PDB file of C-alpha atoms in Angstrom:
ATOM      1  CA  ARG A   6     -14.617   7.325 -34.175  1.00 45.00           C
ATOM      2  CA  ASN A   7     -11.784   8.985 -36.051  1.00 48.00           C
ATOM      3  CA  SER A   8     -11.127  11.417 -33.208  1.00 47.00           C
ATOM      4  CA  GLU A   9     -11.003   8.462 -30.812  1.00 51.00           C
ATOM      5  CA  MET A  10      -8.343   6.835 -33.011  1.00 53.00           C
ATOM      6  CA  ASN A  11      -6.343  10.074 -33.131  1.00 63.00           C
ATOM      7  CA  ASP A  12      -6.364  10.091 -29.334  1.00 78.00           C
ATOM      8  CA  TYR A  13      -4.036   7.075 -29.329  1.00 88.00           C
ATOM      9  CA  GLU A  14      -1.100   9.211 -30.545  1.00 89.00           C
ATOM     10  CA  TYR A  15       0.755   6.626 -32.611  1.00 92.00           C
ATOM     11  CA  SER A  16       4.466   7.021 -33.179  1.00 93.00           C
ATOM     12  CA  GLU A  17       7.016   4.755 -34.798  1.00 93.00           C
ATOM     13  CA  THR A  18      10.802   4.716 -34.554  1.00 92.00           C
ATOM     14  CA  PRO A  19      12.447   2.483 -37.154  1.00 87.00           C
ATOM     15  CA  GLY A  20      15.848   1.111 -36.309  1.00 82.00           C
ATOM     16  CA  ASN A  21      18.426  -1.108 -37.925  1.00 79.00           C
ATOM     17  CA  ASP A  22      17.918  -4.002 -35.543  1.00 83.00           C
ATOM     18  CA  MET A  23      14.709  -3.130 -33.763  1.00 90.00           C
ATOM     19  CA  THR A  24      11.665  -1.023 -34.607  1.00 94.00           C
ATOM     20  CA  ARG A  25       9.512   0.535 -31.899  1.00 94.00           C
ATOM     21  CA  ALA A  26       5.931   1.740 -32.134  1.00 95.00           C
ATOM     22  CA  THR A  27       3.859   3.276 -29.363  1.00 94.00           C
ATOM     23  CA  THR A  28       0.415   4.542 -28.587  1.00 94.00           C
ATOM     24  CA  ASN A  29      -0.706   6.212 -25.382  1.00 92.00           C
ATOM     25  CA  CYS A  30      -0.859   2.930 -23.475  1.00 92.00           C
ATOM     26  CA  LEU A  31       0.913   0.309 -25.575  1.00 96.00           C
ATOM     27  CA  TYR A  32       4.455  -0.371 -26.678  1.00 95.00           C
ATOM     28  CA  LEU A  33       5.485  -2.593 -29.567  1.00 96.00           C
ATOM     29  CA  ILE A  34       8.954  -3.865 -30.350  1.00 95.00           C
ATOM     30  CA  ASP A  35       9.686  -5.633 -33.645  1.00 95.00           C
ATOM     31  CA  CYS A  36      12.917  -7.607 -33.836  1.00 94.00           C
ATOM     32  CA  ARG A  37      14.457 -10.421 -35.841  1.00 92.00           C
ATOM     33  CA  LYS A  38      14.145 -13.831 -34.199  1.00 92.00           C
ATOM     34  CA  GLU A  39      17.918 -14.306 -33.952  1.00 90.00           C
ATOM     35  CA  GLU A  40      18.448 -11.044 -32.067  1.00 89.00           C
ATOM     36  CA  VAL A  41      15.395 -10.747 -29.826  1.00 90.00           C
ATOM     37  CA  ILE A  42      16.824 -12.151 -26.573  1.00 88.00           C
ATOM     38  CA  GLU A  43      20.033 -10.115 -26.876  1.00 90.00           C
ATOM     39  CA  LYS A  44      18.100  -6.939 -27.741  1.00 88.00           C
ATOM     40  CA  LEU A  45      15.660  -7.409 -24.846  1.00 88.00           C
ATOM     41  CA  HIS A  46      18.571  -7.870 -22.453  1.00 88.00           C
ATOM     42  CA  GLU A  47      20.364  -4.761 -23.796  1.00 88.00           C
ATOM     43  CA  GLU A  48      17.187  -2.720 -23.535  1.00 86.00           C
ATOM     44  CA  PHE A  49      15.672  -3.969 -20.275  1.00 88.00           C
ATOM     45  CA  LYS A  50      18.540  -5.707 -18.438  1.00 88.00           C
ATOM     46  CA  GLU A  51      17.000  -8.100 -15.903  1.00 86.00           C
ATOM     47  CA  LEU A  52      13.479  -6.626 -15.910  1.00 89.00           C
ATOM     48  CA  ILE A  53      10.766  -9.207 -16.429  1.00 93.00           C
ATOM     49  CA  LEU A  54       8.173  -8.150 -18.998  1.00 94.00           C
ATOM     50  CA  ALA A  55       4.668  -9.580 -19.281  1.00 96.00           C
ATOM     51  CA  GLY A  56       2.615  -9.142 -22.418  1.00 96.00           C
ATOM     52  CA  LEU A  57       1.669 -10.467 -25.808  1.00 97.00           C
ATOM     53  CA  TYR A  58       4.074 -11.743 -28.422  1.00 96.00           C
ATOM     54  CA  LEU A  59       3.418 -12.224 -32.115  1.00 97.00           C
ATOM     55  CA  LEU A  60       5.614 -14.649 -34.028  1.00 96.00           C
ATOM     56  CA  LEU A  61       5.698 -13.782 -37.734  1.00 96.00           C
ATOM     57  CA  ASP A  62       6.495 -16.189 -40.552  1.00 95.00           C
ATOM     58  CA  ASN A  63       6.998 -13.679 -43.368  1.00 93.00           C
ATOM     59  CA  THR A  64       7.690 -16.382 -45.954  1.00 93.00           C
ATOM     60  CA  ALA A  65       4.353 -18.168 -45.438  1.00 93.00           C
ATOM     61  CA  ASN A  66       2.476 -15.047 -44.191  1.00 94.00           C
ATOM     62  CA  LYS A  67       1.469 -16.775 -40.971  1.00 95.00           C
ATOM     63  CA  ILE A  68       1.276 -15.422 -37.438  1.00 95.00           C
ATOM     64  CA  TYR A  69       1.128 -17.011 -34.005  1.00 95.00           C
ATOM     65  CA  ILE A  70      -0.132 -14.965 -31.041  1.00 95.00           C
ATOM     66  CA  GLY A  71       0.854 -15.852 -27.485  1.00 94.00           C
ATOM     67  CA  GLU A  72       1.021 -14.351 -24.010  1.00 95.00           C
ATOM     68  CA  SER A  73       3.382 -14.733 -21.092  1.00 95.00           C
ATOM     69  CA  SER A  74       4.191 -13.368 -17.661  1.00 95.00           C
ATOM     70  CA  ASN A  75       7.876 -13.623 -18.653  1.00 95.00           C
ATOM     71  CA  ILE A  76       8.267 -12.874 -22.343  1.00 94.00           C
ATOM     72  CA  SER A  77      12.042 -13.467 -22.530  1.00 92.00           C
ATOM     73  CA  GLU A  78      11.804 -16.951 -21.029  1.00 93.00           C
ATOM     74  CA  ARG A  79       8.815 -17.887 -23.181  1.00 93.00           C
ATOM     75  CA  LEU A  80      10.556 -16.703 -26.345  1.00 93.00           C
ATOM     76  CA  LYS A  81      13.644 -18.781 -25.498  1.00 92.00           C
ATOM     77  CA  GLN A  82      11.350 -21.843 -25.423  1.00 93.00           C
ATOM     78  CA  HIS A  83       9.791 -20.974 -28.799  1.00 91.00           C
ATOM     79  CA  ILE A  84      13.181 -20.282 -30.380  1.00 91.00           C
ATOM     80  CA  LYS A  85      14.373 -23.752 -29.289  1.00 90.00           C
ATOM     81  CA  LYS A  86      11.231 -25.509 -30.494  1.00 89.00           C
ATOM     82  CA  ILE A  87       7.777 -24.617 -31.744  1.00 85.00           C
ATOM     83  CA  ASP A  88       5.168 -27.320 -32.273  1.00 83.00           C
ATOM     84  CA  ILE A  89       3.295 -25.784 -35.185  1.00 85.00           C
ATOM     85  CA  PRO A  90       3.610 -27.681 -38.474  1.00 83.00           C
ATOM     86  CA  ASP A  91       4.971 -25.681 -41.423  1.00 85.00           C
ATOM     87  CA  PHE A  92       5.562 -22.606 -39.263  1.00 91.00           C
ATOM     88  CA  LYS A  93       9.035 -21.061 -39.217  1.00 92.00           C
ATOM     89  CA  PHE A  94       8.927 -17.597 -37.694  1.00 94.00           C
ATOM     90  CA  ASP A  95      11.582 -15.023 -38.520  1.00 94.00           C
ATOM     91  CA  ARG A  96      10.334 -11.916 -36.627  1.00 95.00           C
ATOM     92  CA  ILE A  97       8.968 -11.353 -33.168  1.00 96.00           C
ATOM     93  CA  LEU A  98       6.738  -8.503 -32.062  1.00 96.00           C
ATOM     94  CA  LEU A  99       6.213  -7.787 -28.391  1.00 96.00           C
ATOM     95  CA  VAL A 100       3.260  -5.768 -27.120  1.00 97.00           C
ATOM     96  CA  TRP A 101       2.869  -4.572 -23.542  1.00 95.00           C
ATOM     97  CA  ASP A 102       2.235  -1.423 -21.534  1.00 94.00           C
ATOM     98  CA  GLY A 103       5.894  -0.460 -21.112  1.00 90.00           C
ATOM     99  CA  ARG A 104       6.199  -1.469 -17.469  1.00 92.00           C
ATOM    100  CA  PRO A 105       7.860  -4.384 -15.668  1.00 90.00           C
ATOM    101  CA  VAL A 106       5.586  -7.267 -14.687  1.00 91.00           C
ATOM    102  CA  SER A 107       5.397  -6.117 -11.055  1.00 91.00           C
ATOM    103  CA  THR A 108       3.538  -2.899 -11.998  1.00 93.00           C
ATOM    104  CA  SER A 109       2.116  -3.814 -15.410  1.00 93.00           C
ATOM    105  CA  HIS A 110      -1.535  -4.378 -16.228  1.00 91.00           C
ATOM    106  CA  PHE A 111      -0.190  -7.299 -18.268  1.00 94.00           C
ATOM    107  CA  GLY A 112       0.918  -8.933 -15.019  1.00 93.00           C
ATOM    108  CA  ASP A 113      -2.715 -10.075 -14.667  1.00 90.00           C
ATOM    109  CA  GLU A 114      -2.996 -13.509 -16.311  1.00 91.00           C
ATOM    110  CA  ALA A 115      -6.743 -13.179 -16.960  1.00 88.00           C
ATOM    111  CA  LEU A 116      -6.146  -9.896 -18.801  1.00 90.00           C
ATOM    112  CA  ARG A 117      -3.288 -11.341 -20.893  1.00 92.00           C
ATOM    113  CA  LYS A 118      -5.328 -14.398 -21.855  1.00 90.00           C
ATOM    114  CA  SER A 119      -8.323 -12.235 -22.746  1.00 89.00           C
ATOM    115  CA  LEU A 120      -6.133  -9.962 -24.908  1.00 92.00           C
ATOM    116  CA  GLU A 121      -4.473 -12.968 -26.546  1.00 92.00           C
ATOM    117  CA  LYS A 122      -7.880 -14.331 -27.584  1.00 89.00           C
ATOM    118  CA  GLU A 123      -9.022 -10.907 -28.808  1.00 89.00           C
ATOM    119  CA  CYS A 124      -5.825 -10.502 -30.842  1.00 92.00           C
ATOM    120  CA  ILE A 125      -6.317 -13.950 -32.394  1.00 91.00           C
ATOM    121  CA  LYS A 126      -9.873 -12.903 -33.321  1.00 89.00           C
ATOM    122  CA  LEU A 127      -8.530  -9.713 -34.937  1.00 89.00           C
ATOM    123  CA  PHE A 128      -6.346 -11.761 -37.280  1.00 91.00           C
ATOM    124  CA  LYS A 129      -9.195 -14.212 -37.984  1.00 88.00           C
ATOM    125  CA  ASN A 130     -11.842 -11.524 -38.632  1.00 85.00           C
ATOM    126  CA  ILE A 131      -9.970  -8.609 -40.211  1.00 85.00           C
ATOM    127  CA  SER A 132      -8.147  -8.549 -43.506  1.00 87.00           C
ATOM    128  CA  SER A 133      -4.414  -9.087 -43.071  1.00 91.00           C
ATOM    129  CA  LYS A 134      -1.608 -10.545 -45.132  1.00 91.00           C
ATOM    130  CA  PHE A 135      -0.972 -12.788 -42.113  1.00 93.00           C
ATOM    131  CA  GLN A 136      -3.101 -15.827 -41.377  1.00 92.00           C
ATOM    132  CA  SER A 137      -3.328 -16.823 -37.724  1.00 91.00           C
ATOM    133  CA  VAL A 138      -2.177 -20.362 -36.961  1.00 91.00           C
ATOM    134  CA  ASN A 139      -3.784 -20.215 -33.501  1.00 87.00           C
ATOM    135  CA  THR A 140      -7.007 -21.995 -32.736  1.00 71.00           C
ATOM    136  CA  VAL A 141      -9.559 -19.609 -31.259  1.00 62.00           C
ATOM    137  CA  GLU A 142     -11.031 -20.776 -28.024  1.00 62.00           C
ATOM    138  CA  LYS A 143     -13.760 -19.168 -26.015  1.00 61.00           C
ATOM    139  CA  PRO A 144     -12.150 -16.587 -23.706  1.00 56.00           C
ATOM    140  CA  LYS A 145     -12.033 -17.460 -20.028  1.00 60.00           C
ATOM    141  CA  GLU A 146     -14.800 -16.002 -17.926  1.00 62.00           C
ATOM    142  CA  THR A 147     -13.545 -12.814 -16.343  1.00 64.00           C
ATOM    143  CA  ASN A 148     -14.875 -10.229 -13.973  1.00 69.00           C
ATOM    144  CA  PHE A 149     -16.170  -6.810 -14.996  1.00 66.00           C
ATOM    145  CA  GLN A 150     -12.863  -5.058 -14.308  1.00 70.00           C
ATOM    146  CA  VAL A 151     -10.868  -7.427 -16.528  1.00 72.00           C
ATOM    147  CA  ARG A 152     -13.498  -7.272 -19.305  1.00 74.00           C
ATOM    148  CA  SER A 153     -13.511  -3.486 -19.162  1.00 78.00           C
ATOM    149  CA  SER A 154      -9.698  -3.267 -19.309  1.00 81.00           C
ATOM    150  CA  SER A 155      -9.547  -5.896 -22.049  1.00 84.00           C
ATOM    151  CA  ASN A 156     -12.129  -4.065 -24.192  1.00 84.00           C
ATOM    152  CA  ARG A 157     -10.287  -0.743 -23.834  1.00 87.00           C
ATOM    153  CA  ILE A 158      -6.859  -2.250 -24.541  1.00 90.00           C
ATOM    154  CA  THR A 159      -8.195  -4.350 -27.447  1.00 90.00           C
ATOM    155  CA  LYS A 160      -9.365  -1.183 -29.236  1.00 90.00           C
ATOM    156  CA  GLU A 161      -5.933   0.356 -28.845  1.00 92.00           C
ATOM    157  CA  LEU A 162      -4.232  -2.925 -29.823  1.00 93.00           C
ATOM    158  CA  ASN A 163      -6.350  -3.043 -32.983  1.00 92.00           C
ATOM    159  CA  PHE A 164      -5.275   0.530 -33.766  1.00 93.00           C
ATOM    160  CA  LEU A 165      -1.586  -0.219 -33.053  1.00 94.00           C
ATOM    161  CA  LEU A 166      -1.580  -3.302 -35.317  1.00 94.00           C
ATOM    162  CA  TYR A 167      -3.414  -1.375 -38.036  1.00 93.00           C
ATOM    163  CA  LYS A 168      -0.987   1.574 -37.929  1.00 93.00           C
ATOM    164  CA  TYR A 169       1.929  -0.896 -37.920  1.00 94.00           C
ATOM    165  CA  HIS A 170       0.485  -2.372 -41.156  1.00 93.00           C
ATOM    166  CA  LEU A 171      -0.300  -5.819 -39.767  1.00 94.00           C
ATOM    167  CA  LEU A 172      -4.060  -5.371 -40.152  1.00 93.00           C
ATOM    168  CA  ASP A 173      -5.584  -3.856 -43.293  1.00 91.00           C
ATOM    169  CA  THR A 174      -8.617  -2.312 -41.580  1.00 87.00           C
ATOM    170  CA  LEU A 175      -9.806  -1.291 -38.152  1.00 85.00           C
ATOM    171  CA  GLN A 176     -12.414  -3.397 -36.406  1.00 74.00           C
ATOM    172  CA  ASP A 177     -15.704  -1.602 -35.816  1.00 68.00           C
TER     173      ASP A 177
END
């Protein structure tokens, strides 16, 4: 199992305004709430990105996991208003495969929703300083291809979140 985890080739590039972390297939960007839209525009111009987003409330140690086919637009909505009592997020993490929605695996809604549910389960089932404020629902029924992709990506997502110190252990 350890050699499998080493195969993901984790790297992290801290920055003043934005930190990046990558594995073979996944990209993570960590940015302050106030700067995320500006930073995404600087970095990706008009490209539309689909993927997962994690809203972190570092004061209360809470996390909200969501998915979108257009992360920038969805984040603008959350920044304006979020309907979660006692949840005030200050950081945003984006996770996707590094490609625009038109060529991304994350362009597939069934895959995004499956990964969102799996990520919520990770924060419910694995030790973390963050408590998920999401309610876990049964994942949508998917076909074999989506399940296979979701299982593969979930393992790498688990590894990425562990190496980024959001999860305390790896899921077996």
